[in-house]
Each structure stands twice: as C-alpha cells, then as structure tokens.
PDB file of C-alpha atoms and ligand atoms in Angstrom:
ATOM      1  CA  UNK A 957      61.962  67.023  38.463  1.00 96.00           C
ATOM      2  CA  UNK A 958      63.782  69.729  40.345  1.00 95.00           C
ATOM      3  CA  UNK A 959      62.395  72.298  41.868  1.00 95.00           C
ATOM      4  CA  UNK A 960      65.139  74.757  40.369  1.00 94.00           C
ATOM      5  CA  UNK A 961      64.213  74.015  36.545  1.00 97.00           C
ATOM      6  CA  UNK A 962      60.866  74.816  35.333  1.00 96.00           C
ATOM      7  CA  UNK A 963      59.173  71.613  33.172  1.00 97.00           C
ATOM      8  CA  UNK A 964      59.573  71.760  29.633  1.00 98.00           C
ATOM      9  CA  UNK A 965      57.183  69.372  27.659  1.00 98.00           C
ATOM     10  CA  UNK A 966      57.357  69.291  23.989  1.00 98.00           C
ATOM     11  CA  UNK A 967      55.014  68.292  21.272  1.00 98.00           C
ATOM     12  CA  UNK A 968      56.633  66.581  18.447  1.00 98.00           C
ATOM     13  CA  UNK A 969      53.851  66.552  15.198  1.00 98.00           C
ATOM     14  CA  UNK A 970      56.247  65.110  13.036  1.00 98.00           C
ATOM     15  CA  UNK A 971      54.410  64.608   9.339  1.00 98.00           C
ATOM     16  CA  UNK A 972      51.114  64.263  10.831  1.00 98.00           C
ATOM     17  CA  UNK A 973      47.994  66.231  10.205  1.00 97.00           C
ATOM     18  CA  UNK A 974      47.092  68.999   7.477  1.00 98.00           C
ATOM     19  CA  UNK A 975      46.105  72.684   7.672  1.00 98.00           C
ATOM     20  CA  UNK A 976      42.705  72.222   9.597  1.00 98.00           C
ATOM     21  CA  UNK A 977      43.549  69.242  12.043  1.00 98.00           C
ATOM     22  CA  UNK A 978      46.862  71.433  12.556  1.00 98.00           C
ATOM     23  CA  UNK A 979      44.868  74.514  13.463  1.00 98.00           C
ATOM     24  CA  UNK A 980      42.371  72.446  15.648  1.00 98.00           C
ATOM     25  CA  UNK A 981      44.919  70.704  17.481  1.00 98.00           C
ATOM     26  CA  UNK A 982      46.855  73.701  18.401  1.00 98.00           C
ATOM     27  CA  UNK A 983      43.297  75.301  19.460  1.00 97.00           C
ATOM     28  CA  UNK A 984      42.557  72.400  21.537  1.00 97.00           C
ATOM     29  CA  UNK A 985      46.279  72.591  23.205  1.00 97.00           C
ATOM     30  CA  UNK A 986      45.349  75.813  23.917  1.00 95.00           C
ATOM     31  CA  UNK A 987      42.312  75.414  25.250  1.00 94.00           C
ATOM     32  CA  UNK A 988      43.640  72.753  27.723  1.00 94.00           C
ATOM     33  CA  UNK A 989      46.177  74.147  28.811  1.00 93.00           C
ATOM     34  CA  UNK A 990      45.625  77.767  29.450  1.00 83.00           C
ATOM     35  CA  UNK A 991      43.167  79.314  31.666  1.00 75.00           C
ATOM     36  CA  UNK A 992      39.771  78.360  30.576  1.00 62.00           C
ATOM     37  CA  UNK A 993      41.130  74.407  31.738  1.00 55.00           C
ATOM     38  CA  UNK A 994      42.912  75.318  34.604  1.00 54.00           C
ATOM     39  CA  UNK A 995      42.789  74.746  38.474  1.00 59.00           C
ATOM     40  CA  UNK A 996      44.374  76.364  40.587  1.00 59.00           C
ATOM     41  CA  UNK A 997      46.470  77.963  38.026  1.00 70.00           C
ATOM     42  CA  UNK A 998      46.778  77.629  33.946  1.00 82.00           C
ATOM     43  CA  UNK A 999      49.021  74.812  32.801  1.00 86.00           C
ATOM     44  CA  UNK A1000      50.650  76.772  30.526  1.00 82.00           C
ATOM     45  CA  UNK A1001      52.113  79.202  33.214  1.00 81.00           C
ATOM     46  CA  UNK A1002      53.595  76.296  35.102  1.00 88.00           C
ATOM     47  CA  UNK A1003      55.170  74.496  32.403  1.00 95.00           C
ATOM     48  CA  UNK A1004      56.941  75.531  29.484  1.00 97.00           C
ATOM     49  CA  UNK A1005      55.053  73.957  26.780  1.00 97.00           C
ATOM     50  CA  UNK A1006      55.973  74.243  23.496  1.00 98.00           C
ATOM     51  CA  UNK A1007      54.172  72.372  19.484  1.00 98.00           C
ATOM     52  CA  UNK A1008      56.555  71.722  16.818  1.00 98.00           C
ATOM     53  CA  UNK A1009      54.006  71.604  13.412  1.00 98.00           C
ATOM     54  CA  UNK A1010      55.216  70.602  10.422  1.00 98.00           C
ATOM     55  CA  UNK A1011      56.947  73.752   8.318  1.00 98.00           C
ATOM     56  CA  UNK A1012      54.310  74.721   5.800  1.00 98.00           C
ATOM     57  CA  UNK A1013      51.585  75.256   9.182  1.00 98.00           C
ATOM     58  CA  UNK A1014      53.787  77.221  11.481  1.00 98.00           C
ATOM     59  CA  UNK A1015      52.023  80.375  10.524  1.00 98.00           C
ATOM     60  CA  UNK A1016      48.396  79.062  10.432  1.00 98.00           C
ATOM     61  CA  UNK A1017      49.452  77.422  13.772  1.00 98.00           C
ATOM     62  CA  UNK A1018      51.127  80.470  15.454  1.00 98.00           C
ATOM     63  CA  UNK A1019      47.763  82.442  14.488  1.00 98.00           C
ATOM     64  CA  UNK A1020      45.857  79.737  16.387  1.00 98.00           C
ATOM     65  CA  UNK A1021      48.032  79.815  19.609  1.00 97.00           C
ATOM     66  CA  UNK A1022      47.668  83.217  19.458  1.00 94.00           C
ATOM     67  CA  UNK A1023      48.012  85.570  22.746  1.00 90.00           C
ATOM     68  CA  UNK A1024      48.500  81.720  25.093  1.00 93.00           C
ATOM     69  CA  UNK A1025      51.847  80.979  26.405  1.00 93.00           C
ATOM     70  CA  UNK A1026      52.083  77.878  24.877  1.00 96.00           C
ATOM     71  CA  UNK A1027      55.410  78.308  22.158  1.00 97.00           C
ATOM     72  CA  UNK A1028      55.875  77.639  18.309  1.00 98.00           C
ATOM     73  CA  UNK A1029      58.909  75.467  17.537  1.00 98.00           C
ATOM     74  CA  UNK A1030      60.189  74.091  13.977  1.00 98.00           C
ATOM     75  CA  UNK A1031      61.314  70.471  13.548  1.00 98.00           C
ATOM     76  CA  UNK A1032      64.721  71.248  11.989  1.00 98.00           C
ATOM     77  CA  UNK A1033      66.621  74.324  10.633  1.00 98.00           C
ATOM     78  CA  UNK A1034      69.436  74.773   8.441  1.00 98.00           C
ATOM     79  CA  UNK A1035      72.994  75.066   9.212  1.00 98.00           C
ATOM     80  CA  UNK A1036      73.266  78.047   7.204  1.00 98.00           C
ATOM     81  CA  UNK A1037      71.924  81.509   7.462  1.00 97.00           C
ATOM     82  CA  UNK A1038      70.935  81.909   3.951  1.00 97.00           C
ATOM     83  CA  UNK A1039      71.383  81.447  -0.099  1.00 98.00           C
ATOM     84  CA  UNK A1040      71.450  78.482  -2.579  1.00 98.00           C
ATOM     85  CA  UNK A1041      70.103  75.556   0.314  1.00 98.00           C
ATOM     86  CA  UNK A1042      67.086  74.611  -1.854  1.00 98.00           C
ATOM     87  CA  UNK A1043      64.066  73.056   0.382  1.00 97.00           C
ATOM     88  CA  UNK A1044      65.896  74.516   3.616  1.00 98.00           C
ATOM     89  CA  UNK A1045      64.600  76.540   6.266  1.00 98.00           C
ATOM     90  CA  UNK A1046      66.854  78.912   8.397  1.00 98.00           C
ATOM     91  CA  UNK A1047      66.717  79.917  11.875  1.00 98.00           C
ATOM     92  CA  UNK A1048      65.778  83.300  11.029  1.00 98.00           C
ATOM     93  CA  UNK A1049      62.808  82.227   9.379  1.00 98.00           C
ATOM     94  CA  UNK A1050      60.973  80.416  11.888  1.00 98.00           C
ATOM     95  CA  UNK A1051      61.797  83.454  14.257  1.00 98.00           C
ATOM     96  CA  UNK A1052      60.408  85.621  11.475  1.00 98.00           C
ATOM     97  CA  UNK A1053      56.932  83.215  11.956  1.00 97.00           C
ATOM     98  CA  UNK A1054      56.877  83.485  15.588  1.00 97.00           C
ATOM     99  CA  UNK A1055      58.866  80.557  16.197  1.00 98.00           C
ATOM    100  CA  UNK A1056      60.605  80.356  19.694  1.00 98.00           C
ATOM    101  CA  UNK A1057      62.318  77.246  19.638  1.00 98.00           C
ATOM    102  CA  UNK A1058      63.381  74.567  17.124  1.00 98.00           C
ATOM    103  CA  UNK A1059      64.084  70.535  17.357  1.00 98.00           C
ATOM    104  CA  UNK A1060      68.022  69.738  16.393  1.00 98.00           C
ATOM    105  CA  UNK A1061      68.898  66.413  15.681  1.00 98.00           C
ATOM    106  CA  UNK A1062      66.129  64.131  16.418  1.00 97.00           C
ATOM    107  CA  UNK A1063      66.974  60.857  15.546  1.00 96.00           C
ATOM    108  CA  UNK A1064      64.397  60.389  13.012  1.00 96.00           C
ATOM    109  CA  UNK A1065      66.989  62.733  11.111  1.00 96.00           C
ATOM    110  CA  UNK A1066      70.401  61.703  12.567  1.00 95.00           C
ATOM    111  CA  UNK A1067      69.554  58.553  11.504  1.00 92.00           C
ATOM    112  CA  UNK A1068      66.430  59.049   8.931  1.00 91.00           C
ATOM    113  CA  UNK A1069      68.784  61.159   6.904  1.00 96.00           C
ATOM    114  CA  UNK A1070      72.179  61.379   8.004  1.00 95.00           C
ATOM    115  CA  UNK A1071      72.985  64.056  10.197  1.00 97.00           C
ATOM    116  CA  UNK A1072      76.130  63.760  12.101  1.00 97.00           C
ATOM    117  CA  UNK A1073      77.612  66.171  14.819  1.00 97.00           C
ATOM    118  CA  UNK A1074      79.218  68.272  12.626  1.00 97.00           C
ATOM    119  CA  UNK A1075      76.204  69.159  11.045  1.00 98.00           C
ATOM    120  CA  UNK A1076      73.994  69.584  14.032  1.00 98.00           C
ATOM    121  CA  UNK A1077      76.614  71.647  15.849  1.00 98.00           C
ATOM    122  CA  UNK A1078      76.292  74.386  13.097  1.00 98.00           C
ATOM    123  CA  UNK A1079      72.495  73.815  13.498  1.00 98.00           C
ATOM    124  CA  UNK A1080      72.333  73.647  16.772  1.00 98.00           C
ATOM    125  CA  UNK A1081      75.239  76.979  16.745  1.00 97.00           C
ATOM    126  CA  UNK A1082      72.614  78.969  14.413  1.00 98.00           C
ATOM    127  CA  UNK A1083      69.335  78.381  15.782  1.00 98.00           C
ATOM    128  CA  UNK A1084      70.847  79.893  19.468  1.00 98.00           C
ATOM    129  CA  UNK A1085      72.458  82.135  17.689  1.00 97.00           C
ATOM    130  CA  UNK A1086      68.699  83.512  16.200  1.00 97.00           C
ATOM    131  CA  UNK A1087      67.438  83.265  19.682  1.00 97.00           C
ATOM    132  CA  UNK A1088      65.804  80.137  19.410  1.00 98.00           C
ATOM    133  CA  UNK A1089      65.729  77.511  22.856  1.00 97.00           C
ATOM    134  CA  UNK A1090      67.087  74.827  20.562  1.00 98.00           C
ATOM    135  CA  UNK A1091      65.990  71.290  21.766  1.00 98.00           C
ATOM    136  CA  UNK A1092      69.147  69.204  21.268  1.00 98.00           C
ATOM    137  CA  UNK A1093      68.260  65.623  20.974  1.00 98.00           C
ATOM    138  CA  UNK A1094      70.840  62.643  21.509  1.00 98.00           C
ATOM    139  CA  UNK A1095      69.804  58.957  21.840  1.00 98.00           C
ATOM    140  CA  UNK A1096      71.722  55.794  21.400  1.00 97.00           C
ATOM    141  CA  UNK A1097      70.128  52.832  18.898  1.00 95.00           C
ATOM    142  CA  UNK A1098      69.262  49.495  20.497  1.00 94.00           C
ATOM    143  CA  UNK A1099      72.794  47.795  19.345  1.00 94.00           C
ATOM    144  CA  UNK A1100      74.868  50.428  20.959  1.00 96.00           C
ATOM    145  CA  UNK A1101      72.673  49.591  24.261  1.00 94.00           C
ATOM    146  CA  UNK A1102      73.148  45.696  24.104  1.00 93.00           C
ATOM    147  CA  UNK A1103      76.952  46.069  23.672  1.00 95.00           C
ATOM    148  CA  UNK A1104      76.882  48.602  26.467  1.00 95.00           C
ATOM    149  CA  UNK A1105      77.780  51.528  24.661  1.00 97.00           C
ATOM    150  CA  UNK A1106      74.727  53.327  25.185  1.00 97.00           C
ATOM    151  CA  UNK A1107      76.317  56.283  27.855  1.00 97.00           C
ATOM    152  CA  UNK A1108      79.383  56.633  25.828  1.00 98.00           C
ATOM    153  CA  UNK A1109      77.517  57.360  22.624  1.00 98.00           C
ATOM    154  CA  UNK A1110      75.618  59.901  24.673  1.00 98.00           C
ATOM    155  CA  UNK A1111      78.462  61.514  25.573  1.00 98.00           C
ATOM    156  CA  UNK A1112      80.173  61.734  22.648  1.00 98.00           C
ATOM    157  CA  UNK A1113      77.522  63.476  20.836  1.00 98.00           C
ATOM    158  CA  UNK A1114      76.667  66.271  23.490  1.00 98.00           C
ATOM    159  CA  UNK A1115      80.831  66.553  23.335  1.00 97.00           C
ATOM    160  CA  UNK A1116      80.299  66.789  19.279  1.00 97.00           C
ATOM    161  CA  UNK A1117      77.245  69.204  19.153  1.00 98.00           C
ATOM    162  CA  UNK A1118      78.014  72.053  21.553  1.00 96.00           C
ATOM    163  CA  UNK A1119      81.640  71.637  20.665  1.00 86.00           C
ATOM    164  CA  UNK A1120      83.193  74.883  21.367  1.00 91.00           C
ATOM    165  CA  UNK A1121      79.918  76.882  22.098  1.00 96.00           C
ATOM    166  CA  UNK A1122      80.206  79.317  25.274  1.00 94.00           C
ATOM    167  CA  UNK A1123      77.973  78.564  28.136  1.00 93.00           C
ATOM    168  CA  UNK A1124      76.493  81.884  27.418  1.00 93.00           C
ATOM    169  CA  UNK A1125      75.929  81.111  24.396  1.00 93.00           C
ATOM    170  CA  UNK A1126      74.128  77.543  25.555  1.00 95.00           C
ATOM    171  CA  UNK A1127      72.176  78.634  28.201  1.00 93.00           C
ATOM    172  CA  UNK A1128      68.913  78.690  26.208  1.00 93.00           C
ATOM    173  CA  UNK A1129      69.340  75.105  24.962  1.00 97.00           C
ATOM    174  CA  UNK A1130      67.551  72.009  26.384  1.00 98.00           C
ATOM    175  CA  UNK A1131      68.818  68.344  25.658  1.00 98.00           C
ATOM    176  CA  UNK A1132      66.531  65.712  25.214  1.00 98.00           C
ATOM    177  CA  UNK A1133      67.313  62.264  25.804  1.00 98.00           C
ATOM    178  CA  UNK A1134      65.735  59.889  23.227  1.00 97.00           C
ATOM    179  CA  UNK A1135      66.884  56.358  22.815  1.00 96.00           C
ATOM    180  CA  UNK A1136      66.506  56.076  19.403  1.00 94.00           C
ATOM    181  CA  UNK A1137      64.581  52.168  20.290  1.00 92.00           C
ATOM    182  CA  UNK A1138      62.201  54.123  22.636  1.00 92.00           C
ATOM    183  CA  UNK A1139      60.789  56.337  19.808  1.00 91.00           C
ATOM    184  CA  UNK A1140      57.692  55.490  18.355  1.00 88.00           C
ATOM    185  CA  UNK A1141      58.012  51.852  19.708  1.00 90.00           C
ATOM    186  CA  UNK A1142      55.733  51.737  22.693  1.00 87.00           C
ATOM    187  CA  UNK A1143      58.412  51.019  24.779  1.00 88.00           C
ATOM    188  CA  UNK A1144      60.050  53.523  27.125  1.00 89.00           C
ATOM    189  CA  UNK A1145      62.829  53.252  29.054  1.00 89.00           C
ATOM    190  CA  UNK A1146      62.420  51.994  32.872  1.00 94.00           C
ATOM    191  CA  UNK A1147      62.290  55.184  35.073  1.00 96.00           C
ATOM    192  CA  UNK A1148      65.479  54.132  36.425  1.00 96.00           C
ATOM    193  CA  UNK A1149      67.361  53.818  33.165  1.00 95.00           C
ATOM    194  CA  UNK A1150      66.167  57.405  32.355  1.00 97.00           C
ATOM    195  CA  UNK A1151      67.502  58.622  35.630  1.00 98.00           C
ATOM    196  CA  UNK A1152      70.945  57.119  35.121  1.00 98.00           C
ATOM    197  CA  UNK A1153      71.357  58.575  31.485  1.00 98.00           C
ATOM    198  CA  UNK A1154      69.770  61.911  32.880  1.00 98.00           C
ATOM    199  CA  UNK A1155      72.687  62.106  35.230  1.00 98.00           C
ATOM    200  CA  UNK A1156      74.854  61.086  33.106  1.00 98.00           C
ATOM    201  CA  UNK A1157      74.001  64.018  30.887  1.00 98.00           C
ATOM    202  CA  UNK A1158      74.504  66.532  33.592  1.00 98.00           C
ATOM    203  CA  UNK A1159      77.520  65.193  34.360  1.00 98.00           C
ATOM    204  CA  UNK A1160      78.753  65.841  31.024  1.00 97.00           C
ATOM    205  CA  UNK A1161      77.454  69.274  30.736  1.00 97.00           C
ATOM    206  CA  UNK A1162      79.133  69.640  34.416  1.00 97.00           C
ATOM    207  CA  UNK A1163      82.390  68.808  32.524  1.00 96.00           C
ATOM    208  CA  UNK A1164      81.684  70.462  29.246  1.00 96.00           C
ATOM    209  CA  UNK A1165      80.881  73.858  30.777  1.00 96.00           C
ATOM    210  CA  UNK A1166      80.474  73.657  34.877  1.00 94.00           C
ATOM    211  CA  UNK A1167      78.859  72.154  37.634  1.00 94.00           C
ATOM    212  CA  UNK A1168      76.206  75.633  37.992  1.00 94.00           C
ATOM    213  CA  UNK A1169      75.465  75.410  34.564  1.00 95.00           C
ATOM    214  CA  UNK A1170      74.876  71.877  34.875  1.00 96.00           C
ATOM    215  CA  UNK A1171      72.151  72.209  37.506  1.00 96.00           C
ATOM    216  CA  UNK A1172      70.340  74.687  35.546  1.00 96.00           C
ATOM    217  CA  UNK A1173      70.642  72.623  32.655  1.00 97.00           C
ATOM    218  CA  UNK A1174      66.987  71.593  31.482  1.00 98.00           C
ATOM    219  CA  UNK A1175      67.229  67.158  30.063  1.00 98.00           C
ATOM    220  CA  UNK A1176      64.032  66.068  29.132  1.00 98.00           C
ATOM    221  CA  UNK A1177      63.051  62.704  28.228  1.00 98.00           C
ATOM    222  CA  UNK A1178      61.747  60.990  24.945  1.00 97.00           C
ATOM    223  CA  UNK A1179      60.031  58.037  23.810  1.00 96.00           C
ATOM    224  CA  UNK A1180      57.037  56.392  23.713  1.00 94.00           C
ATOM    225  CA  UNK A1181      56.339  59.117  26.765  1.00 97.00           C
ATOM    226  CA  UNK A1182      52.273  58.859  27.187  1.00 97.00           C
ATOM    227  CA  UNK A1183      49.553  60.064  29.793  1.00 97.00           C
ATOM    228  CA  UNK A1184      49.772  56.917  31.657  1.00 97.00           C
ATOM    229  CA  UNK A1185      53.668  56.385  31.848  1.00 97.00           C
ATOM    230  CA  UNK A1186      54.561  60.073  32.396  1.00 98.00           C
ATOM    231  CA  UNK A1187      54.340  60.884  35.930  1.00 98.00           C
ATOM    232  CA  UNK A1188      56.823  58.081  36.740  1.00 98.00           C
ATOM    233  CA  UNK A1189      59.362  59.399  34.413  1.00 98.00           C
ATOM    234  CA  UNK A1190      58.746  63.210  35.060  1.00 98.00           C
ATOM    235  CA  UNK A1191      58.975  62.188  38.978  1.00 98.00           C
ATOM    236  CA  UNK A1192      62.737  61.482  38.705  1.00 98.00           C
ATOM    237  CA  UNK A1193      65.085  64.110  39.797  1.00 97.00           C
ATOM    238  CA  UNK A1194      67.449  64.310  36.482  1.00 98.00           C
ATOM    239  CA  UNK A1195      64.104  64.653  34.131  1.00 98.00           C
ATOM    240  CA  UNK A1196      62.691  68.458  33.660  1.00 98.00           C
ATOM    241  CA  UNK A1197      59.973  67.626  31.373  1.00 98.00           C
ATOM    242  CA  UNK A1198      59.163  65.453  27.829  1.00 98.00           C
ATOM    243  CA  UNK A1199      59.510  65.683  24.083  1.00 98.00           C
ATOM    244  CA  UNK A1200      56.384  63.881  22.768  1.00 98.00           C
ATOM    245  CA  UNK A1201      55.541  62.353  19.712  1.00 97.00           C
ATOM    246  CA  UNK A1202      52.697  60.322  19.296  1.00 97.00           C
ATOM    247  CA  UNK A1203      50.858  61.351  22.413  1.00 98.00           C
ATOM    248  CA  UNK A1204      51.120  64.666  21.285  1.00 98.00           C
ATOM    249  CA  UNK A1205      48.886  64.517  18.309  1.00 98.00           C
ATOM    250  CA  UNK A1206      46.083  64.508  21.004  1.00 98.00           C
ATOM    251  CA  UNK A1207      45.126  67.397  23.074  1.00 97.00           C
ATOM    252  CA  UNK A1208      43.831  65.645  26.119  1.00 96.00           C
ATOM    253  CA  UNK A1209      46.814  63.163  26.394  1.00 98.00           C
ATOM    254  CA  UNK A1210      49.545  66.145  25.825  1.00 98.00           C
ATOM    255  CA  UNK A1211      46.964  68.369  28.605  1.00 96.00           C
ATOM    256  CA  UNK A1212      47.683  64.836  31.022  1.00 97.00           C
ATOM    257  CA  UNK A1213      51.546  65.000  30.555  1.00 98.00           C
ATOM    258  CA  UNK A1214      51.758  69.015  30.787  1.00 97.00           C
ATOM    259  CA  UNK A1215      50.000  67.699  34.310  1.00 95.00           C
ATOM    260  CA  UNK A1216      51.885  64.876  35.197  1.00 97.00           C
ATOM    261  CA  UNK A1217      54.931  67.515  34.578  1.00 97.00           C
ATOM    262  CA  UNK A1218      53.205  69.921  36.448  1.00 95.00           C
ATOM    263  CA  UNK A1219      52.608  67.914  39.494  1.00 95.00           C
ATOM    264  CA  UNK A1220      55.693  66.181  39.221  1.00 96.00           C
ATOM    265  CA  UNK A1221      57.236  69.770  40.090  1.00 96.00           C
ATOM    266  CA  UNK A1222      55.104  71.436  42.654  1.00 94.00           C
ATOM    267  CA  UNK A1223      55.949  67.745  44.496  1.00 94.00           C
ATOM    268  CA  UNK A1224      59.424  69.110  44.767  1.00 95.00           C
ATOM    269  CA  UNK A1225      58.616  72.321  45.731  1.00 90.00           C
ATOM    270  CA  UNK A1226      58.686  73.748  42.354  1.00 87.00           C
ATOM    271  CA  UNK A1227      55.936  75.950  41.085  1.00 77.00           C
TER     272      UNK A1227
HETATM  273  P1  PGA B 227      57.085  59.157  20.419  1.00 51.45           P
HETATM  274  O1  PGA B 227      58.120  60.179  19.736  1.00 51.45           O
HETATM  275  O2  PGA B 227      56.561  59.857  21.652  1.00 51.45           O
HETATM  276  O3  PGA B 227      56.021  58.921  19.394  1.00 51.45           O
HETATM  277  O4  PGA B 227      57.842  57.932  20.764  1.00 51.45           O
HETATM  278  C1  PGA B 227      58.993  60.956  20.507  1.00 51.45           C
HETATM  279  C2  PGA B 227      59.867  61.768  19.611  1.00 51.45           C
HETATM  280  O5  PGA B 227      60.227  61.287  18.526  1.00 51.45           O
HETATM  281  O6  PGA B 227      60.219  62.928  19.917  1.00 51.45           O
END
C-alpha cells in the first residue's frame, strides 16, 4: 500500500449464488463493512469496496446495498454501445442499474472465451467512456511464467488495452494483476513476486502515460487472495488493494481482507 492511493478491494461472484443468497450476501457485506461493524471508523469509508454479481441480480443486489458505500460492478460489458449484440450487456446499462464499475478482461474470459486486446480495448474504451472505474485485468498463464515471459506478456497487454486512450480519459481505471495460475488455484503468488510485477506495471503506465499518473495509478492484486494471506500481499508498496474471487462469496472473509487492506494503509500513513 501507499499512503497516496486509497485501497480498492473487489468482490468477484463469478456464476455463484441465485437471487436470495445474492441479496443476503450483499446484505451481509454491508453489514460488515459499514457502520454498524465498524471501529474506529466504517470499513467502507476507508476502502473502496466494490461486488461484482452476476448480470441478471445487479438490480436486486443494488436494492440491497442500498444507501452503504460499498459499489455495484458488472463482470463484463460489451464493446459496443448498442443494437443487434444478442446476450450482450452495454456500459450504459449497468450505469442505468446503479452500476459504478465493471470487470474487463478477466482471464476467465481472455482465455475462457477468447478475448484479445483488441476487443477489451473497445471494452475497456466504452465502459470509461459511460463513467464506469473499469477494473482492467492482465495476468500471464503458468507457461509464459516458466519460459520467463511472464513481465513481457504483462506489458504487452496494458500496451494493447489502453492503446491510444488519454490519461484523462484513464484516470478512473484500476489494473488488476491476476496470474492467470493464481486464480482459483489456492496458490498465490509470493508477496515478492507480486511486488515485482506491481512495479513493473507502474512502470509501464509511467511510460504509457507519465510518471504522476503512474503514482496515482491504483494495481491491485488477484488470486487465490484470502483472509489469511492478504495482509502480506496488501502490505507491499506497489499493491492498492484485491480483486477476490472465492473468498468473496463470504461476508466475513471479504469483511477480513477490506481489513487487512485497511490496516495495510493506515500503516503507511494512509487513512
Ligand atoms: P480467486 O479469483 O480469488 O477465487 O482466485 C480471483 C479472480 O478471479 O478475480
């Protein structure tokens, strides 16, 4: 963490639940973090915390978070604004549901489905476009690691998804780092590995746009991120928070990261 960018923690819900557990977890979430469960102050108004339901609960979920800080976020959006894109959903829908940010390019699509950076640029163009704080994810597999390829292929696909966007235009976006092996495996990478990619990032973002908007820039980690591991991760100085899968379906353990984030920050000097 840095004391100059705010935590951002993410909760990733995937295909998981249906309409009630969706509306109980997101009532739990809020009940955890905001200021019925808090000491000294509410979680959710020291971290930026943010669910990402599945598409046909974002409104019953929205309902439930109701007047807490804790954000609305879609999994995916379309390239396109609108028409004949049967089974798509467009930016300007999930702002039209409350949404306030969206998930572009996780690798369970990049790779689930392929999505390459030509694709997610438009997506990822769109949804900041809308107004949305568009979580970029990039990752490398476990092959492109071995052969030592794995900061290269990181590179190249920040390069190839904000493309020719204008920091201005950027500034709401946060990049996750993911390695794609990490995700859903139970295995994380070592603090230290997450540092070096994490500064690796910023370095590219340093060169992509500049070295200020590089320091502002929020990189948070995924994979495999849980209540036990994340206070290690979230206390190096590259990571600004977590996108969470598994650990997120449960709204004690995503309360304990928000916290690890949260202390990981006011450590710094953050608050
Ligand atoms: P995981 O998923 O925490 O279950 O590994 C992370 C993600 O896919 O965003």
């Amino acid at each position: 963490m840095h004391a100059e960018r705010r935590p951002f923690i993410g909760g990733n819900w995937k295909m998981n639940s249906d309409l009630a557990s969706a509306v109980e977890l997101a009532e739990a979430v809020v009940a955890a973090l905001g200021p019925a469960g808090a000491a000294p102050h509410a979680l959710e108004e020291t971290v930026d915390a943010a669910v990402f339901p599945p598409f046909p609960y974002l409104q019953a979920v929205g309902r439930a978070l109701g007047h807490s800080a804790v954000m609305l976020g879609g999994q995916d959006c379309s390239a396109e604004a609108s028409g004949a894109f049967t089974g798509q959903v467009s930016a300007d829908m999930l702002c039209d549901l409350g949404c306030r940010s969206v998930i572009i390019g996780h690798s369970e699509r990049r790779h689930g489905l392929g999505e390459d950076d030509a694709l997610l640029h438009q997506k990822l163009a769109i949804a900041l476009e809308s107004g949305l704080a568009a979580v970029l994810c990039v990752g490398e597999t476990l092959s492109e690691r071995d052969e030592g390829r794995a900061e290269g292929v990181v590179r190249a696909q920040l390069r190839g998804c904000f493309g020719t966007l204008t920091a201005e235009t950027v500034e709401r976006a946060v990049v996750a780092y993911e390695p794609v092996w990490a995700i859903g495996t139970g295995r994380t990478a070592s603090p230290a590995d997450a540092q070096r990619m994490h500064a690796a990032i910023r370095h590219e973002l340093g060169s992509l746009y500049d070295s200020r908007f590089a320091a502002k820039a929020r990189v948070i980690y995924g994979g495999s991120v849980n209540a036990k591991n994340a206070r290690a991760i979230f206390d190096q100085p590259d990571v600004d928070g977590g996108l969470i899968g598994g650990a997120s379906l449960k709204a004690g353990d995503f309360a304990s990261i928000c916290r690890a984030a949260a202390e990981a920050w006011s450590a710094t000097g953050g608050h």
